[in-house]
């Protein structure tokens, strides 16, 4: 059983070795390879082993990269904002209104759509928003509009709606968990000390829910920024995001060093933003203690 | 408090007995567990600092101390769950150095009981019999017998997770005792129970221990529990044994001020040592005056920076009612506080002249049984306190 | 009723969540060849077309093979990780677990493409196997998360008790730990299976010419003629996902009930 510390460490390392080795081989080495590639030079069909910063210069000098990166950041930011703002009342409802024995059912209902085919869900939004789609054909058959509304699809708004739908549970659950952790007597104390319901929410509930909100922000923002399917399907290829650019450079144009440099740059930007969020989160956590 | 009524129970096994069927005194029995200079380090943390003790056959032994004192660590080193850093642990004369927990002749009752939630009560009790060569029917009979012993006859088919705290405790006991270990180790077994259940289980555990005649080693932080249940008690502080003695001796003659403070309620008053005599030590204590503490009541432990002091239990002094004659010595004072407990009351009394040394009053706490129909004294009344030098302990 | 406005909002939100999924069967059974209102008539021809499609059957076979293999591999690896994380202290534990959990927070396209680049560089031919490798990697963190919860809800003294009662370390694990975390293992496997079955990006980039259900669906989305059949495929897929999820949830709750905990919280 428990033995001296040294051998506990050895046992632990032996235990984690299989998944760790797998993650090193299939994740760490590939990521390091990408990092290395980004400093090498592209020769046609091959890679010249010569250190260069040219790829990064090209990436930062490239107006297309800047446009797509900014668009990705903008879309991801908007998606995050919309998702979290829409999700908060649902999380609040789950935590404060739903009877405890019904909570599991509600959570189950909210998570189910997340586990159904992402591709099909995204495609269905195209069906819903499309030129001859559900909304247009429905409105037309009801006689509300004469001509289909063309602004529904192939724009940033449709991408935002689709992604907000895809990441809804990611936003609801962390906020819900944070709200559940709040000691209910704190709210009664807030009321007891003379605050209105609204002010109690503002001064007690919301600050205490902040770590959950920040977790939700992080958990929605990071995957949306690298989303590939939605811009391809919903944007109709007209509104590519950074993932599409990486794919194009790596595979279609086959300039792996440049593609790698774009990937690394995108990851670095996301990483810096994530660190900022984590820093904010830590500050909120510190206030709580 | 530590008075125990011997109960007539069926005996099996157990220690050698004299011609009257009484167990022989503990000191003369076979040694069951022996620890010699046991040290345990967790990294830089020195959890056990040179433990020396012997626990004897069929003894109910307690390791008592505040949390973090090393008592559970010591129990787990006896069980084999923790390796020791240096020293020797012997069980029934055998060195346990390279004997893992699963082959040691010890079994454990865990604080959380560790009842396997996916098994029935009977499957839990039979868990350790898997490698037993007996037939299925014999094992089933053994399980039923073990369940009967802990008062759970007929509970075998129940799901373990549906049991109450007290029932889990009993299953854990049956599961360990069915293997007939030489030593049963109990890690705070009663701490999860409510007060009433705890008191009931204390009595049952004592009976059970007498019945099976196995050495029990109990870890507890509850001094009352230790006093109620144990033959002998080791009080531990910071990885060391501060005192190892019989329960009664521990209560009446604590070896140090710290032990005295930990066990029960103790009044402490500053003392001035006047000098040693042939039979004891003469002291001067504010409120009590000059008197001689018998040599047996002088603690040799260092009193520390608090200086010498005397201590006595609340029940070692009494309030004198009206004109009753003083049995030994008496001192006048004023009742400052009364705490009523129903069957008894505490009286905080400020003795005349108690501020003589340091200008601070030192009220002493006196406990008295409440006699039905008799009025309690009032707050603020003058009273006389009766005491005897023989019940005072000197910490110098 | 308390929170009436909030309840109405929550129900609307659920409608938003379920709108696409509810549309699936509507158009899968609609006889019109374009996905639009008004509905035409009831038909099962799209399902018949689906069964008759050989490529689709092949894609389904591939998907099931991949999902099963990835689920078993990811869960086995995750058992080690979860056990190490809940039971042992060792240097570099945070980093090791961080790396294993990293696919959760990395854009999948970066995970997929970097793995692809390396596999191509060492000369591996793209096949079902390469998809399995990728899916194992992305399923593993989910399985670790589920199993860590399962392992950490176990009282450590259960294992010690078994050991104390004469079992060896391995038999204590087999007789006590394994049965108690079995519901977690099953739900980790089902979850990994579902993730693998639904994954598009890795299957798309790492599959070579082997179709899986999502890549086949993606390829057909370009042809308006195929859309009604895809709706039928989607209906079947969603039904399968919900069924798997319900089974996973059942096992998770049974596991919780078995160890006497109250079950709350969901699948994430």
PDB file of C-alpha atoms in Angstrom, chain A residues 42-272:
ATOM      1  CA  UNK A  42       9.408  25.889 -47.685  1.00  0.00           C
ATOM      2  CA  UNK A  43      10.898  24.409 -50.805  1.00  0.00           C
ATOM      3  CA  UNK A  44       8.479  23.067 -53.352  1.00  0.00           C
ATOM      4  CA  UNK A  45       7.276  19.599 -52.186  1.00  0.00           C
ATOM      5  CA  UNK A  46       9.896  19.579 -49.463  1.00  0.00           C
ATOM      6  CA  UNK A  47      11.040  21.479 -46.437  1.00  0.00           C
ATOM      7  CA  UNK A  48      14.469  23.081 -46.309  1.00  0.00           C
ATOM      8  CA  UNK A  49      16.121  22.757 -42.923  1.00  0.00           C
ATOM      9  CA  UNK A  50      17.169  26.316 -42.555  1.00  0.00           C
ATOM     10  CA  UNK A  51      16.184  28.544 -39.680  1.00  0.00           C
ATOM     11  CA  UNK A  52      14.133  31.547 -40.683  1.00  0.00           C
ATOM     12  CA  UNK A  53      11.682  34.027 -39.268  1.00  0.00           C
ATOM     13  CA  UNK A  54      10.410  34.666 -42.789  1.00  0.00           C
ATOM     14  CA  UNK A  55       7.172  32.714 -42.198  1.00  0.00           C
ATOM     15  CA  UNK A  56       6.224  34.888 -39.264  1.00  0.00           C
ATOM     16  CA  UNK A  57       7.109  38.014 -41.199  1.00  0.00           C
ATOM     17  CA  UNK A  58       4.902  36.726 -44.002  1.00  0.00           C
ATOM     18  CA  UNK A  59       2.074  35.928 -41.605  1.00  0.00           C
ATOM     19  CA  UNK A  60       2.101  39.320 -39.938  1.00  0.00           C
ATOM     20  CA  UNK A  61       2.586  41.132 -43.214  1.00  0.00           C
ATOM     21  CA  UNK A  62      -0.232  39.255 -44.886  1.00  0.00           C
ATOM     22  CA  UNK A  63      -3.437  41.327 -45.013  1.00  0.00           C
ATOM     23  CA  UNK A  64      -5.478  38.127 -45.528  1.00  0.00           C
ATOM     24  CA  UNK A  65      -4.133  36.628 -42.312  1.00  0.00           C
ATOM     25  CA  UNK A  66      -4.819  39.828 -40.422  1.00  0.00           C
ATOM     26  CA  UNK A  67      -8.347  40.025 -41.790  1.00  0.00           C
ATOM     27  CA  UNK A  68      -9.105  36.394 -41.010  1.00  0.00           C
ATOM     28  CA  UNK A  69      -7.506  36.475 -37.580  1.00  0.00           C
ATOM     29  CA  UNK A  70      -9.395  39.637 -36.659  1.00  0.00           C
ATOM     30  CA  UNK A  71     -12.581  38.143 -38.053  1.00  0.00           C
ATOM     31  CA  UNK A  72     -12.022  34.951 -36.055  1.00  0.00           C
ATOM     32  CA  UNK A  73     -11.430  36.988 -32.906  1.00  0.00           C
ATOM     33  CA  UNK A  74     -14.444  39.165 -33.608  1.00  0.00           C
ATOM     34  CA  UNK A  75     -16.727  36.211 -34.362  1.00  0.00           C
ATOM     35  CA  UNK A  76     -15.462  34.226 -31.376  1.00  0.00           C
ATOM     36  CA  UNK A  77     -15.867  37.271 -29.137  1.00  0.00           C
ATOM     37  CA  UNK A  78     -19.377  37.903 -30.372  1.00  0.00           C
ATOM     38  CA  UNK A  79     -20.309  34.230 -30.081  1.00  0.00           C
ATOM     39  CA  UNK A  80     -18.943  34.172 -26.535  1.00  0.00           C
ATOM     40  CA  UNK A  81     -20.827  37.296 -25.551  1.00  0.00           C
ATOM     41  CA  UNK A  82     -24.102  36.101 -27.078  1.00  0.00           C
ATOM     42  CA  UNK A  83     -23.731  32.573 -25.699  1.00  0.00           C
ATOM     43  CA  UNK A  84     -22.884  33.632 -22.150  1.00  0.00           C
ATOM     44  CA  UNK A  85     -25.501  36.382 -21.969  1.00  0.00           C
ATOM     45  CA  UNK A  86     -28.190  34.032 -23.289  1.00  0.00           C
ATOM     46  CA  UNK A  87     -26.995  31.204 -21.053  1.00  0.00           C
ATOM     47  CA  UNK A  88     -26.806  33.061 -17.755  1.00  0.00           C
ATOM     48  CA  UNK A  89     -30.567  33.305 -17.129  1.00  0.00           C
ATOM     49  CA  UNK A  90     -30.923  29.608 -17.940  1.00  0.00           C
ATOM     50  CA  UNK A  91     -28.190  28.697 -15.473  1.00  0.00           C
ATOM     51  CA  UNK A  92     -29.807  30.985 -12.901  1.00  0.00           C
ATOM     52  CA  UNK A  93     -33.183  29.382 -13.533  1.00  0.00           C
ATOM     53  CA  UNK A  94     -31.652  25.906 -13.159  1.00  0.00           C
ATOM     54  CA  UNK A  95     -29.942  26.761  -9.924  1.00  0.00           C
ATOM     55  CA  UNK A  96     -32.517  28.918  -8.175  1.00  0.00           C
ATOM     56  CA  UNK A  97     -35.935  28.024  -9.559  1.00  0.00           C
ATOM     57  CA  UNK A  98     -35.897  24.368 -10.595  1.00  0.00           C
ATOM     58  CA  UNK A  99     -36.720  21.966  -7.754  1.00  0.00           C
ATOM     59  CA  UNK A 100     -33.678  19.867  -6.769  1.00  0.00           C
ATOM     60  CA  UNK A 101     -35.201  16.593  -7.904  1.00  0.00           C
ATOM     61  CA  UNK A 102     -35.839  18.014 -11.392  1.00  0.00           C
ATOM     62  CA  UNK A 103     -32.383  19.460 -11.864  1.00  0.00           C
ATOM     63  CA  UNK A 104     -30.787  16.320 -13.296  1.00  0.00           C
ATOM     64  CA  UNK A 105     -33.537  16.074 -15.921  1.00  0.00           C
ATOM     65  CA  UNK A 106     -33.083  19.697 -16.980  1.00  0.00           C
ATOM     66  CA  UNK A 107     -29.332  19.286 -17.248  1.00  0.00           C
ATOM     67  CA  UNK A 108     -29.803  16.130 -19.259  1.00  0.00           C
ATOM     68  CA  UNK A 109     -32.164  17.973 -21.618  1.00  0.00           C
ATOM     69  CA  UNK A 110     -29.673  20.781 -22.072  1.00  0.00           C
ATOM     70  CA  UNK A 111     -26.725  18.494 -22.783  1.00  0.00           C
ATOM     71  CA  UNK A 112     -28.456  16.157 -25.251  1.00  0.00           C
ATOM     72  CA  UNK A 113     -28.264  18.448 -28.303  1.00  0.00           C
ATOM     73  CA  UNK A 114     -24.562  18.891 -27.665  1.00  0.00           C
ATOM     74  CA  UNK A 115     -23.963  15.202 -28.170  1.00  0.00           C
ATOM     75  CA  UNK A 116     -25.860  14.892 -31.421  1.00  0.00           C
ATOM     76  CA  UNK A 117     -23.979  15.199 -34.682  1.00  0.00           C
ATOM     77  CA  UNK A 118     -22.299  18.595 -34.828  1.00  0.00           C
ATOM     78  CA  UNK A 119     -22.102  18.489 -38.595  1.00  0.00           C
ATOM     79  CA  UNK A 120     -25.814  17.850 -38.962  1.00  0.00           C
ATOM     80  CA  UNK A 121     -26.717  20.535 -36.461  1.00  0.00           C
ATOM     81  CA  UNK A 122     -24.598  23.058 -38.312  1.00  0.00           C
ATOM     82  CA  UNK A 123     -26.088  21.980 -41.608  1.00  0.00           C
ATOM     83  CA  UNK A 124     -29.584  22.280 -40.191  1.00  0.00           C
ATOM     84  CA  UNK A 125     -28.960  25.906 -39.370  1.00  0.00           C
ATOM     85  CA  UNK A 126     -28.140  26.353 -43.021  1.00  0.00           C
ATOM     86  CA  UNK A 127     -31.445  24.690 -43.803  1.00  0.00           C
ATOM     87  CA  UNK A 128     -33.236  26.939 -41.342  1.00  0.00           C
ATOM     88  CA  UNK A 129     -31.599  30.180 -42.442  1.00  0.00           C
ATOM     89  CA  UNK A 130     -31.140  29.419 -46.168  1.00  0.00           C
ATOM     90  CA  UNK A 131     -32.517  31.289 -49.176  1.00  0.00           C
ATOM     91  CA  UNK A 132     -35.134  28.596 -49.660  1.00  0.00           C
ATOM     92  CA  UNK A 133     -34.812  27.607 -46.030  1.00  0.00           C
ATOM     93  CA  UNK A 134     -37.289  26.909 -43.269  1.00  0.00           C
ATOM     94  CA  UNK A 135     -37.693  30.499 -42.123  1.00  0.00           C
ATOM     95  CA  UNK A 136     -38.019  31.976 -45.592  1.00  0.00           C
ATOM     96  CA  UNK A 137     -40.295  29.263 -46.926  1.00  0.00           C
ATOM     97  CA  UNK A 138     -42.322  29.302 -43.731  1.00  0.00           C
ATOM     98  CA  UNK A 139     -42.767  33.065 -43.794  1.00  0.00           C
ATOM     99  CA  UNK A 140     -43.558  32.941 -47.509  1.00  0.00           C
ATOM    100  CA  UNK A 141     -46.145  30.209 -47.165  1.00  0.00           C
ATOM    101  CA  UNK A 142     -47.739  32.225 -44.363  1.00  0.00           C
ATOM    102  CA  UNK A 143     -47.822  35.196 -46.712  1.00  0.00           C
ATOM    103  CA  UNK A 144     -45.744  37.437 -44.502  1.00  0.00           C
ATOM    104  CA  UNK A 145     -43.006  38.049 -47.064  1.00  0.00           C
ATOM    105  CA  UNK A 146     -43.011  38.030 -50.870  1.00  0.00           C
ATOM    106  CA  UNK A 147     -39.345  37.529 -51.555  1.00  0.00           C
ATOM    107  CA  UNK A 148     -36.982  35.387 -49.441  1.00  0.00           C
ATOM    108  CA  UNK A 149     -34.887  37.346 -46.942  1.00  0.00           C
ATOM    109  CA  UNK A 150     -31.373  37.092 -48.286  1.00  0.00           C
ATOM    110  CA  UNK A 151     -29.614  38.496 -45.227  1.00  0.00           C
ATOM    111  CA  UNK A 152     -30.177  35.346 -43.163  1.00  0.00           C
ATOM    112  CA  UNK A 153     -27.419  33.155 -44.492  1.00  0.00           C
ATOM    113  CA  UNK A 154     -23.786  33.497 -45.522  1.00  0.00           C
ATOM    114  CA  UNK A 155     -22.927  36.244 -43.090  1.00  0.00           C
ATOM    115  CA  UNK A 156     -21.328  36.734 -39.728  1.00  0.00           C
ATOM    116  CA  UNK A 157     -24.700  36.787 -37.986  1.00  0.00           C
ATOM    117  CA  UNK A 158     -25.593  33.317 -39.201  1.00  0.00           C
ATOM    118  CA  UNK A 159     -22.208  32.016 -38.070  1.00  0.00           C
ATOM    119  CA  UNK A 160     -22.755  33.564 -34.640  1.00  0.00           C
ATOM    120  CA  UNK A 161     -26.207  31.989 -34.261  1.00  0.00           C
ATOM    121  CA  UNK A 162     -24.921  28.585 -35.302  1.00  0.00           C
ATOM    122  CA  UNK A 163     -21.956  28.657 -32.965  1.00  0.00           C
ATOM    123  CA  UNK A 164     -23.968  30.082 -30.067  1.00  0.00           C
ATOM    124  CA  UNK A 165     -26.250  27.109 -30.491  1.00  0.00           C
ATOM    125  CA  UNK A 166     -23.362  24.635 -30.668  1.00  0.00           C
ATOM    126  CA  UNK A 167     -21.664  25.833 -27.487  1.00  0.00           C
ATOM    127  CA  UNK A 168     -24.712  26.521 -25.331  1.00  0.00           C
ATOM    128  CA  UNK A 169     -24.148  23.708 -22.788  1.00  0.00           C
ATOM    129  CA  UNK A 170     -20.514  24.746 -22.432  1.00  0.00           C
ATOM    130  CA  UNK A 171     -21.685  28.118 -21.203  1.00  0.00           C
ATOM    131  CA  UNK A 172     -24.593  26.992 -19.059  1.00  0.00           C
ATOM    132  CA  UNK A 173     -22.872  24.307 -17.014  1.00  0.00           C
ATOM    133  CA  UNK A 174     -19.927  26.241 -15.500  1.00  0.00           C
ATOM    134  CA  UNK A 175     -22.214  29.128 -14.553  1.00  0.00           C
ATOM    135  CA  UNK A 176     -24.710  26.698 -13.082  1.00  0.00           C
ATOM    136  CA  UNK A 177     -21.979  25.027 -11.017  1.00  0.00           C
ATOM    137  CA  UNK A 178     -20.792  28.404  -9.695  1.00  0.00           C
ATOM    138  CA  UNK A 179     -24.348  29.408  -8.789  1.00  0.00           C
ATOM    139  CA  UNK A 180     -24.963  26.089  -7.044  1.00  0.00           C
ATOM    140  CA  UNK A 181     -21.941  26.702  -4.846  1.00  0.00           C
ATOM    141  CA  UNK A 182     -23.353  29.959  -3.482  1.00  0.00           C
ATOM    142  CA  UNK A 183     -24.464  29.568   0.098  1.00  0.00           C
ATOM    143  CA  UNK A 184     -28.153  30.478   0.004  1.00  0.00           C
ATOM    144  CA  UNK A 185     -27.948  32.144   3.410  1.00  0.00           C
ATOM    145  CA  UNK A 186     -25.682  34.773   1.833  1.00  0.00           C
ATOM    146  CA  UNK A 187     -28.590  35.898  -0.319  1.00  0.00           C
ATOM    147  CA  UNK A 188     -30.876  35.966   2.685  1.00  0.00           C
ATOM    148  CA  UNK A 189     -28.216  37.969   4.499  1.00  0.00           C
ATOM    149  CA  UNK A 190     -28.135  40.417   1.585  1.00  0.00           C
ATOM    150  CA  UNK A 191     -31.906  40.805   1.781  1.00  0.00           C
ATOM    151  CA  UNK A 192     -31.769  40.975   5.560  1.00  0.00           C
ATOM    152  CA  UNK A 193     -29.262  43.790   5.378  1.00  0.00           C
ATOM    153  CA  UNK A 194     -31.796  45.834   3.481  1.00  0.00           C
ATOM    154  CA  UNK A 195     -30.981  45.285  -0.187  1.00  0.00           C
ATOM    155  CA  UNK A 196     -33.678  44.746  -2.786  1.00  0.00           C
ATOM    156  CA  UNK A 197     -33.777  41.506  -4.759  1.00  0.00           C
ATOM    157  CA  UNK A 198     -32.141  43.211  -7.707  1.00  0.00           C
ATOM    158  CA  UNK A 199     -29.388  44.792  -5.642  1.00  0.00           C
ATOM    159  CA  UNK A 200     -28.772  41.518  -3.827  1.00  0.00           C
ATOM    160  CA  UNK A 201     -28.331  39.881  -7.218  1.00  0.00           C
ATOM    161  CA  UNK A 202     -26.002  42.659  -8.312  1.00  0.00           C
ATOM    162  CA  UNK A 203     -23.929  42.824  -5.140  1.00  0.00           C
ATOM    163  CA  UNK A 204     -23.925  39.190  -3.976  1.00  0.00           C
ATOM    164  CA  UNK A 205     -25.011  36.676  -6.626  1.00  0.00           C
ATOM    165  CA  UNK A 206     -23.249  38.097  -9.643  1.00  0.00           C
ATOM    166  CA  UNK A 207     -19.803  38.567  -8.044  1.00  0.00           C
ATOM    167  CA  UNK A 208     -19.952  35.058  -6.614  1.00  0.00           C
ATOM    168  CA  UNK A 209     -20.980  33.633 -10.007  1.00  0.00           C
ATOM    169  CA  UNK A 210     -18.103  35.430 -11.758  1.00  0.00           C
ATOM    170  CA  UNK A 211     -15.634  32.508 -11.724  1.00  0.00           C
ATOM    171  CA  UNK A 212     -18.272  30.400 -13.480  1.00  0.00           C
ATOM    172  CA  UNK A 213     -18.928  33.141 -16.015  1.00  0.00           C
ATOM    173  CA  UNK A 214     -15.206  33.484 -16.764  1.00  0.00           C
ATOM    174  CA  UNK A 215     -14.876  29.713 -17.129  1.00  0.00           C
ATOM    175  CA  UNK A 216     -17.798  29.789 -19.554  1.00  0.00           C
ATOM    176  CA  UNK A 217     -16.154  32.589 -21.527  1.00  0.00           C
ATOM    177  CA  UNK A 218     -12.933  30.626 -21.818  1.00  0.00           C
ATOM    178  CA  UNK A 219     -14.599  27.364 -22.665  1.00  0.00           C
ATOM    179  CA  UNK A 220     -16.674  28.918 -25.467  1.00  0.00           C
ATOM    180  CA  UNK A 221     -14.073  31.312 -26.838  1.00  0.00           C
ATOM    181  CA  UNK A 222     -11.194  28.896 -27.403  1.00  0.00           C
ATOM    182  CA  UNK A 223     -12.939  26.270 -29.525  1.00  0.00           C
ATOM    183  CA  UNK A 224     -14.972  28.781 -31.534  1.00  0.00           C
ATOM    184  CA  UNK A 225     -11.882  30.640 -32.626  1.00  0.00           C
ATOM    185  CA  UNK A 226     -10.592  27.495 -34.311  1.00  0.00           C
ATOM    186  CA  UNK A 227     -13.888  26.302 -35.719  1.00  0.00           C
ATOM    187  CA  UNK A 228     -13.676  24.913 -39.205  1.00  0.00           C
ATOM    188  CA  UNK A 229     -17.045  23.416 -40.084  1.00  0.00           C
ATOM    189  CA  UNK A 230     -19.308  26.391 -39.469  1.00  0.00           C
ATOM    190  CA  UNK A 231     -17.504  28.905 -41.689  1.00  0.00           C
ATOM    191  CA  UNK A 232     -17.271  26.248 -44.376  1.00  0.00           C
ATOM    192  CA  UNK A 233     -20.941  25.316 -44.335  1.00  0.00           C
ATOM    193  CA  UNK A 234     -22.761  28.366 -43.026  1.00  0.00           C
ATOM    194  CA  UNK A 235     -20.424  30.974 -44.364  1.00  0.00           C
ATOM    195  CA  UNK A 236     -20.550  29.189 -47.712  1.00  0.00           C
ATOM    196  CA  UNK A 237     -16.792  29.651 -47.976  1.00  0.00           C
ATOM    197  CA  UNK A 238     -17.399  33.381 -48.335  1.00  0.00           C
ATOM    198  CA  UNK A 239     -16.451  34.164 -44.749  1.00  0.00           C
ATOM    199  CA  UNK A 240     -13.408  31.986 -44.046  1.00  0.00           C
ATOM    200  CA  UNK A 241     -11.909  32.059 -40.596  1.00  0.00           C
ATOM    201  CA  UNK A 242      -8.410  31.300 -39.439  1.00  0.00           C
ATOM    202  CA  UNK A 243      -8.954  27.521 -39.334  1.00  0.00           C
ATOM    203  CA  UNK A 244      -9.815  27.539 -43.028  1.00  0.00           C
ATOM    204  CA  UNK A 245      -6.639  29.477 -43.750  1.00  0.00           C
ATOM    205  CA  UNK A 246      -4.492  26.989 -41.825  1.00  0.00           C
ATOM    206  CA  UNK A 247      -6.110  24.097 -43.656  1.00  0.00           C
ATOM    207  CA  UNK A 248      -5.589  25.785 -47.012  1.00  0.00           C
ATOM    208  CA  UNK A 249      -1.902  26.557 -46.390  1.00  0.00           C
ATOM    209  CA  UNK A 250      -1.099  23.153 -44.910  1.00  0.00           C
ATOM    210  CA  UNK A 251      -2.921  20.942 -47.374  1.00  0.00           C
ATOM    211  CA  UNK A 252      -4.232  22.732 -50.452  1.00  0.00           C
ATOM    212  CA  UNK A 253      -1.267  25.022 -51.067  1.00  0.00           C
ATOM    213  CA  UNK A 254       1.045  22.606 -49.230  1.00  0.00           C
ATOM    214  CA  UNK A 255       3.184  25.311 -47.661  1.00  0.00           C
ATOM    215  CA  UNK A 256       3.623  23.566 -44.324  1.00  0.00           C
ATOM    216  CA  UNK A 257       6.044  26.047 -42.752  1.00  0.00           C
ATOM    217  CA  UNK A 258       3.727  28.975 -43.500  1.00  0.00           C
ATOM    218  CA  UNK A 259       0.680  26.987 -42.391  1.00  0.00           C
ATOM    219  CA  UNK A 260       2.530  26.042 -39.210  1.00  0.00           C
ATOM    220  CA  UNK A 261       3.458  29.645 -38.570  1.00  0.00           C
ATOM    221  CA  UNK A 262      -0.199  30.653 -38.926  1.00  0.00           C
ATOM    222  CA  UNK A 263      -1.270  27.851 -36.574  1.00  0.00           C
ATOM    223  CA  UNK A 264       1.382  28.775 -34.004  1.00  0.00           C
ATOM    224  CA  UNK A 265       0.503  32.456 -34.224  1.00  0.00           C
ATOM    225  CA  UNK A 266      -3.192  31.722 -33.803  1.00  0.00           C
ATOM    226  CA  UNK A 267      -2.459  29.459 -30.832  1.00  0.00           C
ATOM    227  CA  UNK A 268      -0.220  32.119 -29.288  1.00  0.00           C
ATOM    228  CA  UNK A 269      -2.947  34.756 -29.600  1.00  0.00           C
ATOM    229  CA  UNK A 270      -5.522  32.405 -28.111  1.00  0.00           C
ATOM    230  CA  UNK A 271      -3.059  31.425 -25.394  1.00  0.00           C
ATOM    231  CA  UNK A 272      -2.405  35.031 -24.402  1.00  0.00           C
TER     232      UNK A 272
END
